[in-house]
CSV table of C-alpha atoms and ligand atoms in Angstrom, one decimal:
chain,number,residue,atom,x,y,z
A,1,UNK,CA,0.0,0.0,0.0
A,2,UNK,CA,1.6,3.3,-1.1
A,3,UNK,CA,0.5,6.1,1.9
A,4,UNK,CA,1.1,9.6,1.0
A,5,UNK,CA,1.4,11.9,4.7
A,6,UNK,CA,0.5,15.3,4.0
A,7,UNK,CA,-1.0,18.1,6.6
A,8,UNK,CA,-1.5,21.8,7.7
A,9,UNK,CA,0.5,22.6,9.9
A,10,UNK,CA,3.7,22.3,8.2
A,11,UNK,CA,6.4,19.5,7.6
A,12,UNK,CA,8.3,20.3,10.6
A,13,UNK,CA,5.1,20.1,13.2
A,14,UNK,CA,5.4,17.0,15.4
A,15,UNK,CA,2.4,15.6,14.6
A,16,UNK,CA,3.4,14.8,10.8
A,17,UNK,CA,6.7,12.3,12.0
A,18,UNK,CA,4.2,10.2,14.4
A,19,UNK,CA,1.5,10.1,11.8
A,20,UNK,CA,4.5,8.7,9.6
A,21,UNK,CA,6.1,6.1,12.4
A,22,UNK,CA,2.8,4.4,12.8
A,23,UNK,CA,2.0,4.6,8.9
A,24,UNK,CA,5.1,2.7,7.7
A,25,UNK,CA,3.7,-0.5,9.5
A,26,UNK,CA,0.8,-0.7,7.0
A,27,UNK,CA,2.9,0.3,4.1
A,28,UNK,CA,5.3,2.4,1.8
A,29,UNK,CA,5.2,5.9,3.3
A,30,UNK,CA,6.3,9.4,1.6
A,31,UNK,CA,5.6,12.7,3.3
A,32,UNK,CA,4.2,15.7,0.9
A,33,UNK,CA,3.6,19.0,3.7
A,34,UNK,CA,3.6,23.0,3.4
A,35,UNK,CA,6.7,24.3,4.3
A,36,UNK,CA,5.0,26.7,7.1
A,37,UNK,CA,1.9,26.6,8.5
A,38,UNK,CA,-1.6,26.1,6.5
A,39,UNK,CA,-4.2,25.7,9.4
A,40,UNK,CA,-7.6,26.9,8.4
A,41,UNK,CA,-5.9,27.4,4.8
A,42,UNK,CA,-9.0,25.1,4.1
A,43,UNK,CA,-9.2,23.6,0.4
A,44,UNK,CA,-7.3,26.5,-1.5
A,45,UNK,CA,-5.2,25.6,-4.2
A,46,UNK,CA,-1.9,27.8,-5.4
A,47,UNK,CA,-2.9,29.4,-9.1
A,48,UNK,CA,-1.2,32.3,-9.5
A,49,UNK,CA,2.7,31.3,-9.1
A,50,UNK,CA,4.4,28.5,-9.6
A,51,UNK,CA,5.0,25.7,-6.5
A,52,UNK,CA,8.3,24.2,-5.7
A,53,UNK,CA,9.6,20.7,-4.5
A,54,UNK,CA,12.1,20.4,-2.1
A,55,UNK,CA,13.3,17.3,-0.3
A,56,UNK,CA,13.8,17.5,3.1
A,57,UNK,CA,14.9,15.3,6.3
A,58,UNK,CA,12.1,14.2,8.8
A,59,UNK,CA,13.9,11.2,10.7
A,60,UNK,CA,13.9,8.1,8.1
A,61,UNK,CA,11.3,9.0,5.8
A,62,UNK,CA,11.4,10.6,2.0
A,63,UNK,CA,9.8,13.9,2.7
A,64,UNK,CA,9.1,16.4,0.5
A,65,UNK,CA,8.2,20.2,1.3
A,66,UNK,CA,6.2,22.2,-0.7
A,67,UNK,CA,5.6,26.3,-0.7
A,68,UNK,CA,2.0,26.2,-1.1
A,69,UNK,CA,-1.5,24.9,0.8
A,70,UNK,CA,-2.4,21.5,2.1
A,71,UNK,CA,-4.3,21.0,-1.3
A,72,UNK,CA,-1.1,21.7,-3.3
A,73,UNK,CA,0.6,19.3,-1.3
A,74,UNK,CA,-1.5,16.4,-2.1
A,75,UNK,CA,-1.5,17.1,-5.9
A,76,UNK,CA,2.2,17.5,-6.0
A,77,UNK,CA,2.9,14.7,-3.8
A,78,UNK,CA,0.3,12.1,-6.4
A,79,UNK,CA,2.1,14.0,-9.2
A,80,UNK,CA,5.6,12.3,-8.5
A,81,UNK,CA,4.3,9.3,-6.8
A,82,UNK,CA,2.1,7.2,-9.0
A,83,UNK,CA,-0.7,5.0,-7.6
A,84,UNK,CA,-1.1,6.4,-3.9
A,85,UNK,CA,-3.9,4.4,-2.6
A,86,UNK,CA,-4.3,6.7,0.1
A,87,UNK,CA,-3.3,10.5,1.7
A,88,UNK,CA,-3.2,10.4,5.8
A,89,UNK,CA,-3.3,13.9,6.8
A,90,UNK,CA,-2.3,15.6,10.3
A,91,UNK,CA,-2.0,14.7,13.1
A,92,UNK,CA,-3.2,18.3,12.8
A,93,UNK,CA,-2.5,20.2,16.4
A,94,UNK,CA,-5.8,21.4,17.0
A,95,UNK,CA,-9.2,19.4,16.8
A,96,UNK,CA,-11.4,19.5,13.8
A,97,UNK,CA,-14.9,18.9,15.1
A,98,UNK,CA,-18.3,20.6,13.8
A,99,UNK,CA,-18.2,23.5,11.7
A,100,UNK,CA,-14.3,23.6,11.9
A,101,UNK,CA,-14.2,21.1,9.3
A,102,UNK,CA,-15.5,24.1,6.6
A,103,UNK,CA,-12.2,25.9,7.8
A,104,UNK,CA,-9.8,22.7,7.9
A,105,UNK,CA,-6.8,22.6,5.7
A,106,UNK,CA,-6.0,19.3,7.7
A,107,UNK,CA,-9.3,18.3,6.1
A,108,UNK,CA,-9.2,19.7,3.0
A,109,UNK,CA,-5.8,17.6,2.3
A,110,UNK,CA,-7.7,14.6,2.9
A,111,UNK,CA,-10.6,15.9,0.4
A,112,UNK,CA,-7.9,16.5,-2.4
A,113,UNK,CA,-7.0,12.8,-2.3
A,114,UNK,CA,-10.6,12.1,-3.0
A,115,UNK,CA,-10.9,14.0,-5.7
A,116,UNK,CA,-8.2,12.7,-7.5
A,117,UNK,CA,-9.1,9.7,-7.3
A,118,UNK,CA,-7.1,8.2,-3.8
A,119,UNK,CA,-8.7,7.7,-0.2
A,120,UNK,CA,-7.8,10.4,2.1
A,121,UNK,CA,-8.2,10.0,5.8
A,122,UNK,CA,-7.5,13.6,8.5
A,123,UNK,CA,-6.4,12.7,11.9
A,124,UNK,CA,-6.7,15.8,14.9
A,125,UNK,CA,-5.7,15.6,18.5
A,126,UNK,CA,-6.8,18.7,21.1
A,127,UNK,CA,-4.2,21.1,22.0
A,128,UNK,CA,-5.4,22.2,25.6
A,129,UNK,CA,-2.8,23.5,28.0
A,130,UNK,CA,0.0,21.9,26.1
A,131,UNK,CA,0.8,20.0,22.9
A,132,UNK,CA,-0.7,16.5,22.5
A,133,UNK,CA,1.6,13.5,23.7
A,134,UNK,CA,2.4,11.9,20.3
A,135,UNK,CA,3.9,9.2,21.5
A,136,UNK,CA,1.0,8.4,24.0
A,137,UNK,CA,-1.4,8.7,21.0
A,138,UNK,CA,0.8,6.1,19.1
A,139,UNK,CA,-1.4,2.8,19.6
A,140,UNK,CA,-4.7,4.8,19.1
A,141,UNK,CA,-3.5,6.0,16.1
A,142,UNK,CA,-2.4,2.5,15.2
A,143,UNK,CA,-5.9,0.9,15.6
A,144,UNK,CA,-7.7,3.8,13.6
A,145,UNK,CA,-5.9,2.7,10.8
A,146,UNK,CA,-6.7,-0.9,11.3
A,147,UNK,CA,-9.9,0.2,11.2
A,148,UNK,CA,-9.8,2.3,8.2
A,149,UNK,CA,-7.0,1.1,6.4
A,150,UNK,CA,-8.3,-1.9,4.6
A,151,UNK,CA,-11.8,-0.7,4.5
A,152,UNK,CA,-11.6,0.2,0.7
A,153,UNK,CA,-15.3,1.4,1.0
A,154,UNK,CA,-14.4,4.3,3.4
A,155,UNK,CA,-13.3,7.0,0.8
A,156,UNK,CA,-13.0,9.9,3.3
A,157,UNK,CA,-13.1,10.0,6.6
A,158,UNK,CA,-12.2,12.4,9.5
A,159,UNK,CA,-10.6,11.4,12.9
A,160,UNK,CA,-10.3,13.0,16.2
A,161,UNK,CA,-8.8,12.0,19.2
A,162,UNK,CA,-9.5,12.8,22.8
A,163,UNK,CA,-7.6,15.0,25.1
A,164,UNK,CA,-7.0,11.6,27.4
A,165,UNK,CA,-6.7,8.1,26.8
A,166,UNK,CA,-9.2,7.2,24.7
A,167,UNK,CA,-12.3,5.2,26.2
A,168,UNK,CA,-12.6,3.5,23.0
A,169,UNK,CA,-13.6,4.4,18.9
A,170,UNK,CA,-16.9,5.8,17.7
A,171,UNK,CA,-18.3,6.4,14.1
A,172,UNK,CA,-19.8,9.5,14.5
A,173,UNK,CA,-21.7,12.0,12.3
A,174,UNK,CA,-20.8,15.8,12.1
A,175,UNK,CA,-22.1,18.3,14.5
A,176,UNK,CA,-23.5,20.9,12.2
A,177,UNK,CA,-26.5,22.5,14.6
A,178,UNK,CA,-25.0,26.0,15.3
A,179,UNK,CA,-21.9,27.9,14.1
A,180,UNK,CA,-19.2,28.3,16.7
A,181,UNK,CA,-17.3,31.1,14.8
A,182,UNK,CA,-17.0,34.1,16.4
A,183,UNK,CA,-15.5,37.6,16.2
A,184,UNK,CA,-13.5,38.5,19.7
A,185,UNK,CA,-12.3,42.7,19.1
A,186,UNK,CA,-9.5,43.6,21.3
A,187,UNK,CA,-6.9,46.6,21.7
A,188,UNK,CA,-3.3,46.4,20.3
A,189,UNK,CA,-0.3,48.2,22.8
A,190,UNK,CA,-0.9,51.2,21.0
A,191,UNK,CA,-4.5,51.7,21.7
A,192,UNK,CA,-5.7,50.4,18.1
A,193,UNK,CA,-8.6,48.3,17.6
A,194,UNK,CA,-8.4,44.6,16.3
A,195,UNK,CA,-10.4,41.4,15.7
A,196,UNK,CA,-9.6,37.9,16.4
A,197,UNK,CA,-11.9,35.9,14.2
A,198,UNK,CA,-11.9,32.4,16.7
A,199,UNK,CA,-14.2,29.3,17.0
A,200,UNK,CA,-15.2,28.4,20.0
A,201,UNK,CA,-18.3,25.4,21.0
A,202,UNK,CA,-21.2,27.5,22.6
A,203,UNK,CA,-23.9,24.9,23.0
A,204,UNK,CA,-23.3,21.0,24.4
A,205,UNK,CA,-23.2,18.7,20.9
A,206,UNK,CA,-25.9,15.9,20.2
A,207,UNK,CA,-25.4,12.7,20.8
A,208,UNK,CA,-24.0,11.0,17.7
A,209,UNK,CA,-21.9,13.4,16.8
A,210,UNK,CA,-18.0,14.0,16.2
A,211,UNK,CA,-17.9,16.5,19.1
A,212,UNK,CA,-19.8,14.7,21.5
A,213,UNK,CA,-18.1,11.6,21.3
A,214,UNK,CA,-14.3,13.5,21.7
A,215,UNK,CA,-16.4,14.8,25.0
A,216,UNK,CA,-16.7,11.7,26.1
A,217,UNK,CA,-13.3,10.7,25.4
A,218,UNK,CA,-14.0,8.3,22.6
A,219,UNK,CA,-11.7,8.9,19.1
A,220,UNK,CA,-13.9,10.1,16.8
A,221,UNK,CA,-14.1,9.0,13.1
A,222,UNK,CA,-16.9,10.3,10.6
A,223,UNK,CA,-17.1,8.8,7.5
A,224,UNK,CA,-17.6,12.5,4.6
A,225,UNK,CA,-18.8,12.4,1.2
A,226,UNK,CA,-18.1,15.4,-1.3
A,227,UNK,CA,-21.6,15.6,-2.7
A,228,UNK,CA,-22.7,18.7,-0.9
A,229,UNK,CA,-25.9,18.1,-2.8
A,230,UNK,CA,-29.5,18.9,-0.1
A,231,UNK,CA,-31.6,16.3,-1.6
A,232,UNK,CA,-34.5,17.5,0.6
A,233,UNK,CA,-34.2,20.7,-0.3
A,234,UNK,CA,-33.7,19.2,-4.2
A,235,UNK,CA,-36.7,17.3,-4.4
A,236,UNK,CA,-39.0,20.0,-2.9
A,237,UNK,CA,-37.7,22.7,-5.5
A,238,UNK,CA,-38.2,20.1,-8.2
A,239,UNK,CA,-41.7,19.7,-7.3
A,240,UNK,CA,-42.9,23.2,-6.7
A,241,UNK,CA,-41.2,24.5,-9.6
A,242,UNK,CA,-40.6,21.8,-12.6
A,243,UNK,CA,-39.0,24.4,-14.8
A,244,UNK,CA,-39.8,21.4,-17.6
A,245,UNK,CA,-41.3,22.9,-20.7
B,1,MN,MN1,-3.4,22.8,11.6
């Protein structure tokens, strides 16, 4: 199995080199990642200048940095790599629960794969006080892809772990009932107004869903589909208004 490790928050974050360890026991791993930082870069692509290559140490592993988003990553990565089977993105630093998934370049790498044709699976853990424990996460993150892994019918699915040992695994749906985005203004040192534009949950989630099973210290994993497509919504339009002539 050819596994292509891409994610947002660039190829030096810690999260990318355990994602990697852990992949390598399933198959032939390569490493495709921004050079800096992507989070919330979402599913933008690089049009207007061109995007470079560069190889790059990250401990054993052929890596590869790129100077462009998540999305770019992925497409360059298949590019030189033929026959990926699947993109493993993260582990992104920073949960991806709800609404944040709209904003998720951890995601959106994931989503890339899918549209070219591969699997693509995103993988968050919660930064709280301090940076998630990596190695702790290791066997969870081991079994998540046992899971997923040979389950060729899974074509995108996205993962979140716990802030503690995991109680066990959940499939889960997205929690879409309210948006959590929120604009926080604040004062600069010299007296000038600003904005932080932050997500934070205001309402307990549903049962079911991504967010409430990460509260109940379960790992997450929602199976997505790209089809944005509101067949309710579809079917009622097409009835009212036929627009057949
Ligand atoms: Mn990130």
């Amino acid at each position: 199995m050819r596994i292509l490790i891409a994610n947002d928050d660039g190829i030096y974050s810690p999260g990318i080199a355990t994602l990697a360890e852990v992949a390598a026991t399933f198959g032939d791993v390569r490493i495709v990642a921004p050079d800096v930082e992507m989070s919330s870069a979402a599913h933008s692509i690089t049009a207007s200048r061109p995007l470079s290559y560069k190889r790059t140490p990250i401990k054993n592993f052929e890596a590869y940095r790129v100077n462009g988003t998540p999305a770019d990553c992925v497409a360059l990565g298949a590019y030189h790599w033929e026959k990926v089977d699947v993109v493993l993105s993260g582990i992104n630093l920073g949960s991806n629960l709800g609404n944040s998934m709209w904003h998720s370049g951890t995601l959106a790498a994931a989503k890339q794969a899918t549209l070219l044709g591969m699997r693509g699976i995103a993988l968050s853990a919660p930064v709280t006080w301090s940076e998630p424990n990596f190695d702790a996460l290791k066997p969870a993150v081991q079994r998540v892809l046992e899971l997923l892994l040979p389950n060729s019918d899974l074509t995108l699915v996205n993962v979140n772990f716990p802030d503690e040992e995991p109680k066990g695994f959940r499939w889960t749906r997205q929690s879409v009932r309210h948006y959590d985005g929120q604009v926080v203004p604040g004062e600069d040192p010299m007296g000038r107004q600003h904005f932080w534009f932050t997500s934070m949950p205001i309402e307990a989630a549903e049962a079911g869903t991504d967010r409430w099973a990460v509260e109940q210290g379960y790992v997450s994993m929602t199976p997505l589909r790209l089809d944005l497509t509101n067949e309710a919504e579809l079917s009622t339009v097409q009835s009212k208004y036929s627009l057949l002539e």
